[in-house]
Amino acid sequence: MESHDDAEWLFTEEQLRKCPTVEDHLTLDQLNQAKYDAFRLIEEIRKALKLPHLVMNTAMALLHRFYMYQSLAQFHWLSVATCSLFVALKIEEKVAKMETILKHSHHIYTTVFKKRPPQRLNVDSQQYFEMKEQLQLHERILLQTVGFELTIRHPAVPLLLYVTKSLPDNKMLPIGGKALAQLAWNWCHAAFGCDLCLFYAPETLACAFIYAAAKDLAIVIPDHPDGRKWWEFCVQPAVAFDESVILLIIRKFYRYCKQREEPKTGQRPTDPMNYDTEAHRRESLAAFARATSAETTGGAAGGAAAAAAPAAAAVANPASAASGTPNGGAAGGANSSSANPPHGQAADGSDSSTAAAAAA
């Protein structure tokens, strides 16, 4: 269900467990908390500047990809989140000055995350100059890390296409169609706070959120007259797609929402273990068990982004990444300016609250 380009940026659970952050003796819980904090920060800036959701989605996709090749121990989430948003604005051709992004990032981090009174950021101060230099340095490192691959596809785009044009005969949503589209779209947006985009193609996620929304709203989407499941009909050319994958995605998203209390507003998905009849619950449980077993044995789709590997390797070399940078700043290593957390912050995200235990 993914294109060739998507496959280059899909990973396995095993690859995530071996990412640089874990190799630097931090935990996946710490990484997930940092990503969630970045999601909150970017969302607050998006709201303040009235930016489209697409910008936030692009920024988070860049951040998720970045941490598959770079370590949280060297690159604090605040700097990476600010940089990812700055690059995403360019990708999506939206206008916002660097000064504006830095001021909002500083204000939200100070007031929301540090719980301190607002502090005015003087653009003539040494602090602002260092933040500006750091953002420019991190922009180069980010672009090198992702191999200058700036074409990012999001699940919200195929989702809207599916619910308006591609479903069989376009007649299966006579009641509640708009509500289904809105709920599924909300979840597509909220899902960027977790790492689902690293494991599943946009079309796969779109179908999963349509499926979940239909269940929550008690809307029945009939299969195609030729016997194909509706989610197979959505993808052209048609692809045989195991329902267990959809159930696994929903289960992961449900656990994320329960752990992080997301979305902050709006409806949360139902645990797929509680779907419909007792027979369906047993079927869902068995499908989830099969999918989980396949995933833990390396059955999940995806591979490392081979095209980006040389660039990521170049970034890992401080001498290479430092070329042409202001003040000769190195890109990596314990003595790198980029490794130092902003505002005296601990590099492992120690200002963040400890991640909650995974939901049963």
PDB file of C-alpha atoms in Angstrom, residues 103-317:
ATOM      1  CA  LYS A 103      10.063  34.294  19.520  1.00  0.00           C
ATOM      2  CA  HIS A 104       7.026  32.000  19.630  1.00  0.00           C
ATOM      3  CA  SER A 105       9.154  28.948  20.342  1.00  0.00           C
ATOM      4  CA  HIS A 106      10.911  30.732  23.202  1.00  0.00           C
ATOM      5  CA  HIS A 107       7.657  32.086  24.653  1.00  0.00           C
ATOM      6  CA  ILE A 108       5.777  28.775  24.535  1.00  0.00           C
ATOM      7  CA  TYR A 109       8.697  26.786  25.909  1.00  0.00           C
ATOM      8  CA  THR A 110       9.110  29.246  28.788  1.00  0.00           C
ATOM      9  CA  THR A 111       5.446  29.552  29.739  1.00  0.00           C
ATOM     10  CA  VAL A 112       3.998  26.129  28.870  1.00  0.00           C
ATOM     11  CA  PHE A 113       6.868  23.727  29.496  1.00  0.00           C
ATOM     12  CA  LYS A 114       8.955  25.544  32.115  1.00  0.00           C
ATOM     13  CA  LYS A 115       5.927  27.153  33.815  1.00  0.00           C
ATOM     14  CA  ARG A 116       7.741  30.477  34.132  1.00  0.00           C
ATOM     15  CA  PRO A 117       6.488  34.026  33.602  1.00  0.00           C
ATOM     16  CA  PRO A 118       6.742  35.270  30.007  1.00  0.00           C
ATOM     17  CA  GLN A 119      10.160  36.624  29.086  1.00  0.00           C
ATOM     18  CA  ARG A 120      10.629  39.055  26.234  1.00  0.00           C
ATOM     19  CA  LEU A 121      13.212  37.866  23.719  1.00  0.00           C
ATOM     20  CA  ASN A 122      15.325  40.843  22.694  1.00  0.00           C
ATOM     21  CA  VAL A 123      16.423  40.480  19.073  1.00  0.00           C
ATOM     22  CA  ASP A 124      19.552  42.490  19.864  1.00  0.00           C
ATOM     23  CA  SER A 125      20.618  40.188  22.676  1.00  0.00           C
ATOM     24  CA  GLN A 126      23.343  37.549  22.631  1.00  0.00           C
ATOM     25  CA  GLN A 127      20.717  34.918  23.468  1.00  0.00           C
ATOM     26  CA  TYR A 128      18.769  35.675  20.297  1.00  0.00           C
ATOM     27  CA  PHE A 129      21.937  35.700  18.207  1.00  0.00           C
ATOM     28  CA  GLU A 130      22.899  32.239  19.513  1.00  0.00           C
ATOM     29  CA  MET A 131      19.383  30.872  18.905  1.00  0.00           C
ATOM     30  CA  LYS A 132      19.462  32.199  15.349  1.00  0.00           C
ATOM     31  CA  GLU A 133      22.893  30.665  14.696  1.00  0.00           C
ATOM     32  CA  GLN A 134      21.751  27.346  16.152  1.00  0.00           C
ATOM     33  CA  LEU A 135      18.618  27.280  14.007  1.00  0.00           C
ATOM     34  CA  GLN A 136      20.630  27.896  10.848  1.00  0.00           C
ATOM     35  CA  LEU A 137      23.089  25.153  11.782  1.00  0.00           C
ATOM     36  CA  HIS A 138      20.345  22.679  12.599  1.00  0.00           C
ATOM     37  CA  GLU A 139      18.575  23.441   9.344  1.00  0.00           C
ATOM     38  CA  ARG A 140      21.617  22.233   7.423  1.00  0.00           C
ATOM     39  CA  ILE A 141      21.951  19.143   9.600  1.00  0.00           C
ATOM     40  CA  LEU A 142      18.258  18.309   9.233  1.00  0.00           C
ATOM     41  CA  LEU A 143      18.366  18.612   5.450  1.00  0.00           C
ATOM     42  CA  GLN A 144      21.470  16.418   5.268  1.00  0.00           C
ATOM     43  CA  THR A 145      19.958  13.852   7.600  1.00  0.00           C
ATOM     44  CA  VAL A 146      16.815  13.408   5.504  1.00  0.00           C
ATOM     45  CA  GLY A 147      18.869  13.341   2.328  1.00  0.00           C
ATOM     46  CA  PHE A 148      17.229  16.547   1.085  1.00  0.00           C
ATOM     47  CA  GLU A 149      14.059  14.486   0.528  1.00  0.00           C
ATOM     48  CA  LEU A 150      11.398  17.136   0.996  1.00  0.00           C
ATOM     49  CA  THR A 151       8.436  15.460  -0.680  1.00  0.00           C
ATOM     50  CA  ILE A 152       6.302  14.304   2.224  1.00  0.00           C
ATOM     51  CA  ARG A 153       2.903  12.674   1.783  1.00  0.00           C
ATOM     52  CA  HIS A 154       0.311  12.782   4.557  1.00  0.00           C
ATOM     53  CA  PRO A 155      -2.634  10.482   5.361  1.00  0.00           C
ATOM     54  CA  ALA A 156      -5.135  13.356   5.443  1.00  0.00           C
ATOM     55  CA  VAL A 157      -4.861  13.788   1.667  1.00  0.00           C
ATOM     56  CA  PRO A 158      -5.861  10.234   0.623  1.00  0.00           C
ATOM     57  CA  LEU A 159      -8.356  10.152   3.498  1.00  0.00           C
ATOM     58  CA  LEU A 160     -10.375  13.050   2.089  1.00  0.00           C
ATOM     59  CA  LEU A 161     -10.141  11.514  -1.364  1.00  0.00           C
ATOM     60  CA  TYR A 162     -11.427   8.174  -0.106  1.00  0.00           C
ATOM     61  CA  VAL A 163     -14.451   9.514   1.766  1.00  0.00           C
ATOM     62  CA  THR A 164     -15.505  11.820  -1.086  1.00  0.00           C
ATOM     63  CA  LYS A 165     -14.682   9.942  -4.278  1.00  0.00           C
ATOM     64  CA  SER A 166     -13.096   6.522  -4.024  1.00  0.00           C
ATOM     65  CA  LEU A 167     -15.418   4.465  -1.828  1.00  0.00           C
ATOM     66  CA  PRO A 168     -17.695   2.096  -3.770  1.00  0.00           C
ATOM     67  CA  ASP A 169     -20.352   4.029  -5.721  1.00  0.00           C
ATOM     68  CA  ASN A 170     -19.784   6.993  -3.366  1.00  0.00           C
ATOM     69  CA  LYS A 171     -23.098   6.095  -1.698  1.00  0.00           C
ATOM     70  CA  MET A 172     -22.145   4.302   1.495  1.00  0.00           C
ATOM     71  CA  LEU A 173     -22.181   7.405   3.690  1.00  0.00           C
ATOM     72  CA  PRO A 174     -25.780   8.671   3.367  1.00  0.00           C
ATOM     73  CA  ILE A 175     -25.858   9.640   7.043  1.00  0.00           C
ATOM     74  CA  GLY A 176     -22.911  10.889   9.039  1.00  0.00           C
ATOM     75  CA  GLY A 177     -20.474  11.119   6.135  1.00  0.00           C
ATOM     76  CA  LYS A 178     -19.207  14.561   7.095  1.00  0.00           C
ATOM     77  CA  ALA A 179     -18.881  13.538  10.726  1.00  0.00           C
ATOM     78  CA  LEU A 180     -16.877  10.464   9.706  1.00  0.00           C
ATOM     79  CA  ALA A 181     -14.547  12.498   7.507  1.00  0.00           C
ATOM     80  CA  GLN A 182     -14.017  15.098  10.246  1.00  0.00           C
ATOM     81  CA  LEU A 183     -13.353  12.541  12.987  1.00  0.00           C
ATOM     82  CA  ALA A 184     -10.934  10.526  10.843  1.00  0.00           C
ATOM     83  CA  TRP A 185      -9.194  13.727   9.753  1.00  0.00           C
ATOM     84  CA  ASN A 186      -8.794  14.829  13.387  1.00  0.00           C
ATOM     85  CA  TRP A 187      -7.134  11.524  14.212  1.00  0.00           C
ATOM     86  CA  CYS A 188      -4.811  11.780  11.202  1.00  0.00           C
ATOM     87  CA  HIS A 189      -3.609  15.067  12.630  1.00  0.00           C
ATOM     88  CA  ALA A 190      -3.318  13.849  16.234  1.00  0.00           C
ATOM     89  CA  ALA A 191      -1.403  10.732  15.165  1.00  0.00           C
ATOM     90  CA  PHE A 192       1.685  12.785  14.334  1.00  0.00           C
ATOM     91  CA  GLY A 193       2.338  12.998  18.067  1.00  0.00           C
ATOM     92  CA  CYS A 194       3.357   9.334  17.894  1.00  0.00           C
ATOM     93  CA  ASP A 195       5.493   7.462  15.378  1.00  0.00           C
ATOM     94  CA  LEU A 196       2.879   5.687  13.238  1.00  0.00           C
ATOM     95  CA  CYS A 197       4.128   7.583  10.178  1.00  0.00           C
ATOM     96  CA  LEU A 198       7.444   5.726  10.504  1.00  0.00           C
ATOM     97  CA  PHE A 199       5.821   2.313  10.080  1.00  0.00           C
ATOM     98  CA  TYR A 200       2.833   2.734   7.751  1.00  0.00           C
ATOM     99  CA  ALA A 201       2.213   4.423   4.413  1.00  0.00           C
ATOM    100  CA  PRO A 202      -0.249   7.358   4.271  1.00  0.00           C
ATOM    101  CA  GLU A 203      -2.903   5.287   2.450  1.00  0.00           C
ATOM    102  CA  THR A 204      -2.707   2.597   5.123  1.00  0.00           C
ATOM    103  CA  LEU A 205      -3.156   5.117   7.921  1.00  0.00           C
ATOM    104  CA  ALA A 206      -6.016   6.834   6.079  1.00  0.00           C
ATOM    105  CA  CYS A 207      -7.912   3.548   5.751  1.00  0.00           C
ATOM    106  CA  ALA A 208      -7.281   2.717   9.414  1.00  0.00           C
ATOM    107  CA  PHE A 209      -8.683   6.032  10.639  1.00  0.00           C
ATOM    108  CA  ILE A 210     -11.723   5.776   8.345  1.00  0.00           C
ATOM    109  CA  TYR A 211     -12.305   2.266   9.707  1.00  0.00           C
ATOM    110  CA  ALA A 212     -12.006   3.483  13.320  1.00  0.00           C
ATOM    111  CA  ALA A 213     -14.258   6.491  12.762  1.00  0.00           C
ATOM    112  CA  ALA A 214     -16.894   4.341  11.071  1.00  0.00           C
ATOM    113  CA  LYS A 215     -16.890   1.990  14.060  1.00  0.00           C
ATOM    114  CA  ASP A 216     -17.166   4.814  16.574  1.00  0.00           C
ATOM    115  CA  LEU A 217     -20.006   6.478  14.641  1.00  0.00           C
ATOM    116  CA  ALA A 218     -21.787   3.195  13.887  1.00  0.00           C
ATOM    117  CA  ILE A 219     -21.554   3.821  10.145  1.00  0.00           C
ATOM    118  CA  VAL A 220     -21.457   0.704   7.987  1.00  0.00           C
ATOM    119  CA  ILE A 221     -19.240   0.984   4.908  1.00  0.00           C
ATOM    120  CA  PRO A 222     -20.254  -1.830   2.530  1.00  0.00           C
ATOM    121  CA  ASP A 223     -17.721  -3.769   0.530  1.00  0.00           C
ATOM    122  CA  HIS A 224     -17.480  -3.418  -3.220  1.00  0.00           C
ATOM    123  CA  PRO A 225     -19.923  -5.491  -5.323  1.00  0.00           C
ATOM    124  CA  ASP A 226     -17.018  -7.446  -6.809  1.00  0.00           C
ATOM    125  CA  GLY A 227     -16.124  -8.772  -3.365  1.00  0.00           C
ATOM    126  CA  ARG A 228     -13.249  -6.455  -2.521  1.00  0.00           C
ATOM    127  CA  LYS A 229     -13.116  -4.870   0.895  1.00  0.00           C
ATOM    128  CA  TRP A 230     -13.787  -1.133   0.775  1.00  0.00           C
ATOM    129  CA  TRP A 231     -10.215  -0.295   1.775  1.00  0.00           C
ATOM    130  CA  GLU A 232      -8.923  -2.356  -1.161  1.00  0.00           C
ATOM    131  CA  PHE A 233     -11.139  -0.348  -3.486  1.00  0.00           C
ATOM    132  CA  CYS A 234      -9.698   2.904  -2.149  1.00  0.00           C
ATOM    133  CA  VAL A 235      -6.201   2.078  -3.356  1.00  0.00           C
ATOM    134  CA  GLN A 236      -5.530   2.063  -7.075  1.00  0.00           C
ATOM    135  CA  PRO A 237      -4.427  -0.357  -8.355  1.00  0.00           C
ATOM    136  CA  ALA A 238      -6.256  -2.594  -5.891  1.00  0.00           C
ATOM    137  CA  VAL A 239      -4.107  -4.179  -3.199  1.00  0.00           C
ATOM    138  CA  ALA A 240      -5.083  -7.115  -1.018  1.00  0.00           C
ATOM    139  CA  PHE A 241      -4.811  -5.705   2.502  1.00  0.00           C
ATOM    140  CA  ASP A 242      -5.093  -7.686   5.718  1.00  0.00           C
ATOM    141  CA  GLU A 243      -7.635  -6.272   8.147  1.00  0.00           C
ATOM    142  CA  SER A 244      -5.301  -7.195  11.006  1.00  0.00           C
ATOM    143  CA  VAL A 245      -2.978  -4.363   9.930  1.00  0.00           C
ATOM    144  CA  ILE A 246      -5.815  -1.856  10.268  1.00  0.00           C
ATOM    145  CA  LEU A 247      -6.729  -3.224  13.683  1.00  0.00           C
ATOM    146  CA  LEU A 248      -3.109  -3.055  14.805  1.00  0.00           C
ATOM    147  CA  ILE A 249      -2.824   0.599  13.777  1.00  0.00           C
ATOM    148  CA  ILE A 250      -6.029   1.490  15.614  1.00  0.00           C
ATOM    149  CA  ARG A 251      -4.859  -0.392  18.696  1.00  0.00           C
ATOM    150  CA  LYS A 252      -1.530   1.488  18.692  1.00  0.00           C
ATOM    151  CA  PHE A 253      -3.276   4.814  18.242  1.00  0.00           C
ATOM    152  CA  TYR A 254      -5.791   3.996  20.989  1.00  0.00           C
ATOM    153  CA  ARG A 255      -2.952   3.216  23.404  1.00  0.00           C
ATOM    154  CA  TYR A 256      -1.182   6.446  22.467  1.00  0.00           C
ATOM    155  CA  CYS A 257      -4.374   8.481  23.027  1.00  0.00           C
ATOM    156  CA  LYS A 258      -4.971   6.805  26.388  1.00  0.00           C
ATOM    157  CA  GLN A 259      -1.388   7.331  27.540  1.00  0.00           C
ATOM    158  CA  ARG A 260      -1.097  10.961  26.422  1.00  0.00           C
ATOM    159  CA  GLU A 261      -4.743  11.882  26.946  1.00  0.00           C
ATOM    160  CA  GLU A 262      -5.017  12.850  23.290  1.00  0.00           C
ATOM    161  CA  PRO A 263      -6.727  14.385  21.499  1.00  0.00           C
ATOM    162  CA  LYS A 264      -7.174  17.166  24.036  1.00  0.00           C
ATOM    163  CA  THR A 265     -10.522  18.007  22.512  1.00  0.00           C
ATOM    164  CA  GLY A 266     -12.823  15.786  20.550  1.00  0.00           C
ATOM    165  CA  GLN A 267     -13.586  12.103  20.515  1.00  0.00           C
ATOM    166  CA  ARG A 268     -11.016   9.408  21.158  1.00  0.00           C
ATOM    167  CA  PRO A 269     -11.064   6.118  19.289  1.00  0.00           C
ATOM    168  CA  THR A 270     -12.630   3.013  20.751  1.00  0.00           C
ATOM    169  CA  ASP A 271     -10.327   0.161  21.669  1.00  0.00           C
ATOM    170  CA  PRO A 272     -10.676  -2.293  18.740  1.00  0.00           C
ATOM    171  CA  MET A 273     -10.932  -5.087  21.298  1.00  0.00           C
ATOM    172  CA  ASN A 274     -14.375  -3.672  22.152  1.00  0.00           C
ATOM    173  CA  TYR A 275     -15.788  -3.584  18.629  1.00  0.00           C
ATOM    174  CA  ASP A 276     -19.308  -4.823  17.966  1.00  0.00           C
ATOM    175  CA  THR A 277     -20.263  -8.374  18.827  1.00  0.00           C
ATOM    176  CA  GLU A 278     -18.489 -10.940  20.942  1.00  0.00           C
ATOM    177  CA  ALA A 279     -17.522 -12.758  17.753  1.00  0.00           C
ATOM    178  CA  HIS A 280     -15.930  -9.614  16.341  1.00  0.00           C
ATOM    179  CA  ARG A 281     -14.083  -9.032  19.598  1.00  0.00           C
ATOM    180  CA  ARG A 282     -12.585 -12.515  19.362  1.00  0.00           C
ATOM    181  CA  GLU A 283     -11.724 -11.947  15.717  1.00  0.00           C
ATOM    182  CA  SER A 284     -10.119  -8.585  16.493  1.00  0.00           C
ATOM    183  CA  LEU A 285      -8.104 -10.061  19.345  1.00  0.00           C
ATOM    184  CA  ALA A 286      -6.841 -12.892  17.153  1.00  0.00           C
ATOM    185  CA  ALA A 287      -5.997 -10.487  14.305  1.00  0.00           C
ATOM    186  CA  PHE A 288      -4.157  -8.179  16.684  1.00  0.00           C
ATOM    187  CA  ALA A 289      -2.202 -11.105  18.116  1.00  0.00           C
ATOM    188  CA  ARG A 290      -1.234 -12.288  14.637  1.00  0.00           C
ATOM    189  CA  ALA A 291      -0.134  -8.830  13.560  1.00  0.00           C
ATOM    190  CA  THR A 292       1.821  -8.243  16.755  1.00  0.00           C
ATOM    191  CA  SER A 293       3.561 -11.591  16.378  1.00  0.00           C
ATOM    192  CA  ALA A 294       4.468 -10.814  12.778  1.00  0.00           C
ATOM    193  CA  GLU A 295       5.754  -7.392  13.757  1.00  0.00           C
ATOM    194  CA  THR A 296       8.001  -8.661  16.532  1.00  0.00           C
ATOM    195  CA  THR A 297       9.540 -11.216  14.177  1.00  0.00           C
ATOM    196  CA  GLY A 298      10.407  -8.548  11.649  1.00  0.00           C
ATOM    197  CA  GLY A 299       7.302  -8.887   9.503  1.00  0.00           C
ATOM    198  CA  ALA A 300       6.455  -5.183   9.505  1.00  0.00           C
ATOM    199  CA  ALA A 301       6.743  -3.490   6.137  1.00  0.00           C
ATOM    200  CA  GLY A 302       9.400  -0.942   5.492  1.00  0.00           C
ATOM    201  CA  GLY A 303      13.123  -0.467   5.276  1.00  0.00           C
ATOM    202  CA  ALA A 304      15.786   2.030   6.042  1.00  0.00           C
ATOM    203  CA  ALA A 305      15.978   5.085   3.905  1.00  0.00           C
ATOM    204  CA  ALA A 306      18.969   4.008   1.841  1.00  0.00           C
ATOM    205  CA  ALA A 307      19.139   7.198  -0.130  1.00  0.00           C
ATOM    206  CA  ALA A 308      19.464   9.257   3.041  1.00  0.00           C
ATOM    207  CA  ALA A 309      22.073   7.026   4.672  1.00  0.00           C
ATOM    208  CA  PRO A 310      25.121   8.652   3.041  1.00  0.00           C
ATOM    209  CA  ALA A 311      23.866  12.090   4.008  1.00  0.00           C
ATOM    210  CA  ALA A 312      23.155  10.940   7.550  1.00  0.00           C
ATOM    211  CA  ALA A 313      26.627   9.470   7.763  1.00  0.00           C
ATOM    212  CA  ALA A 314      28.064  12.770   6.596  1.00  0.00           C
ATOM    213  CA  VAL A 315      26.145  14.579   9.329  1.00  0.00           C
ATOM    214  CA  ALA A 316      27.475  12.187  11.928  1.00  0.00           C
ATOM    215  CA  ASN A 317      30.975  13.345  10.974  1.00  0.00           C
TER     216      ASN A 317
END
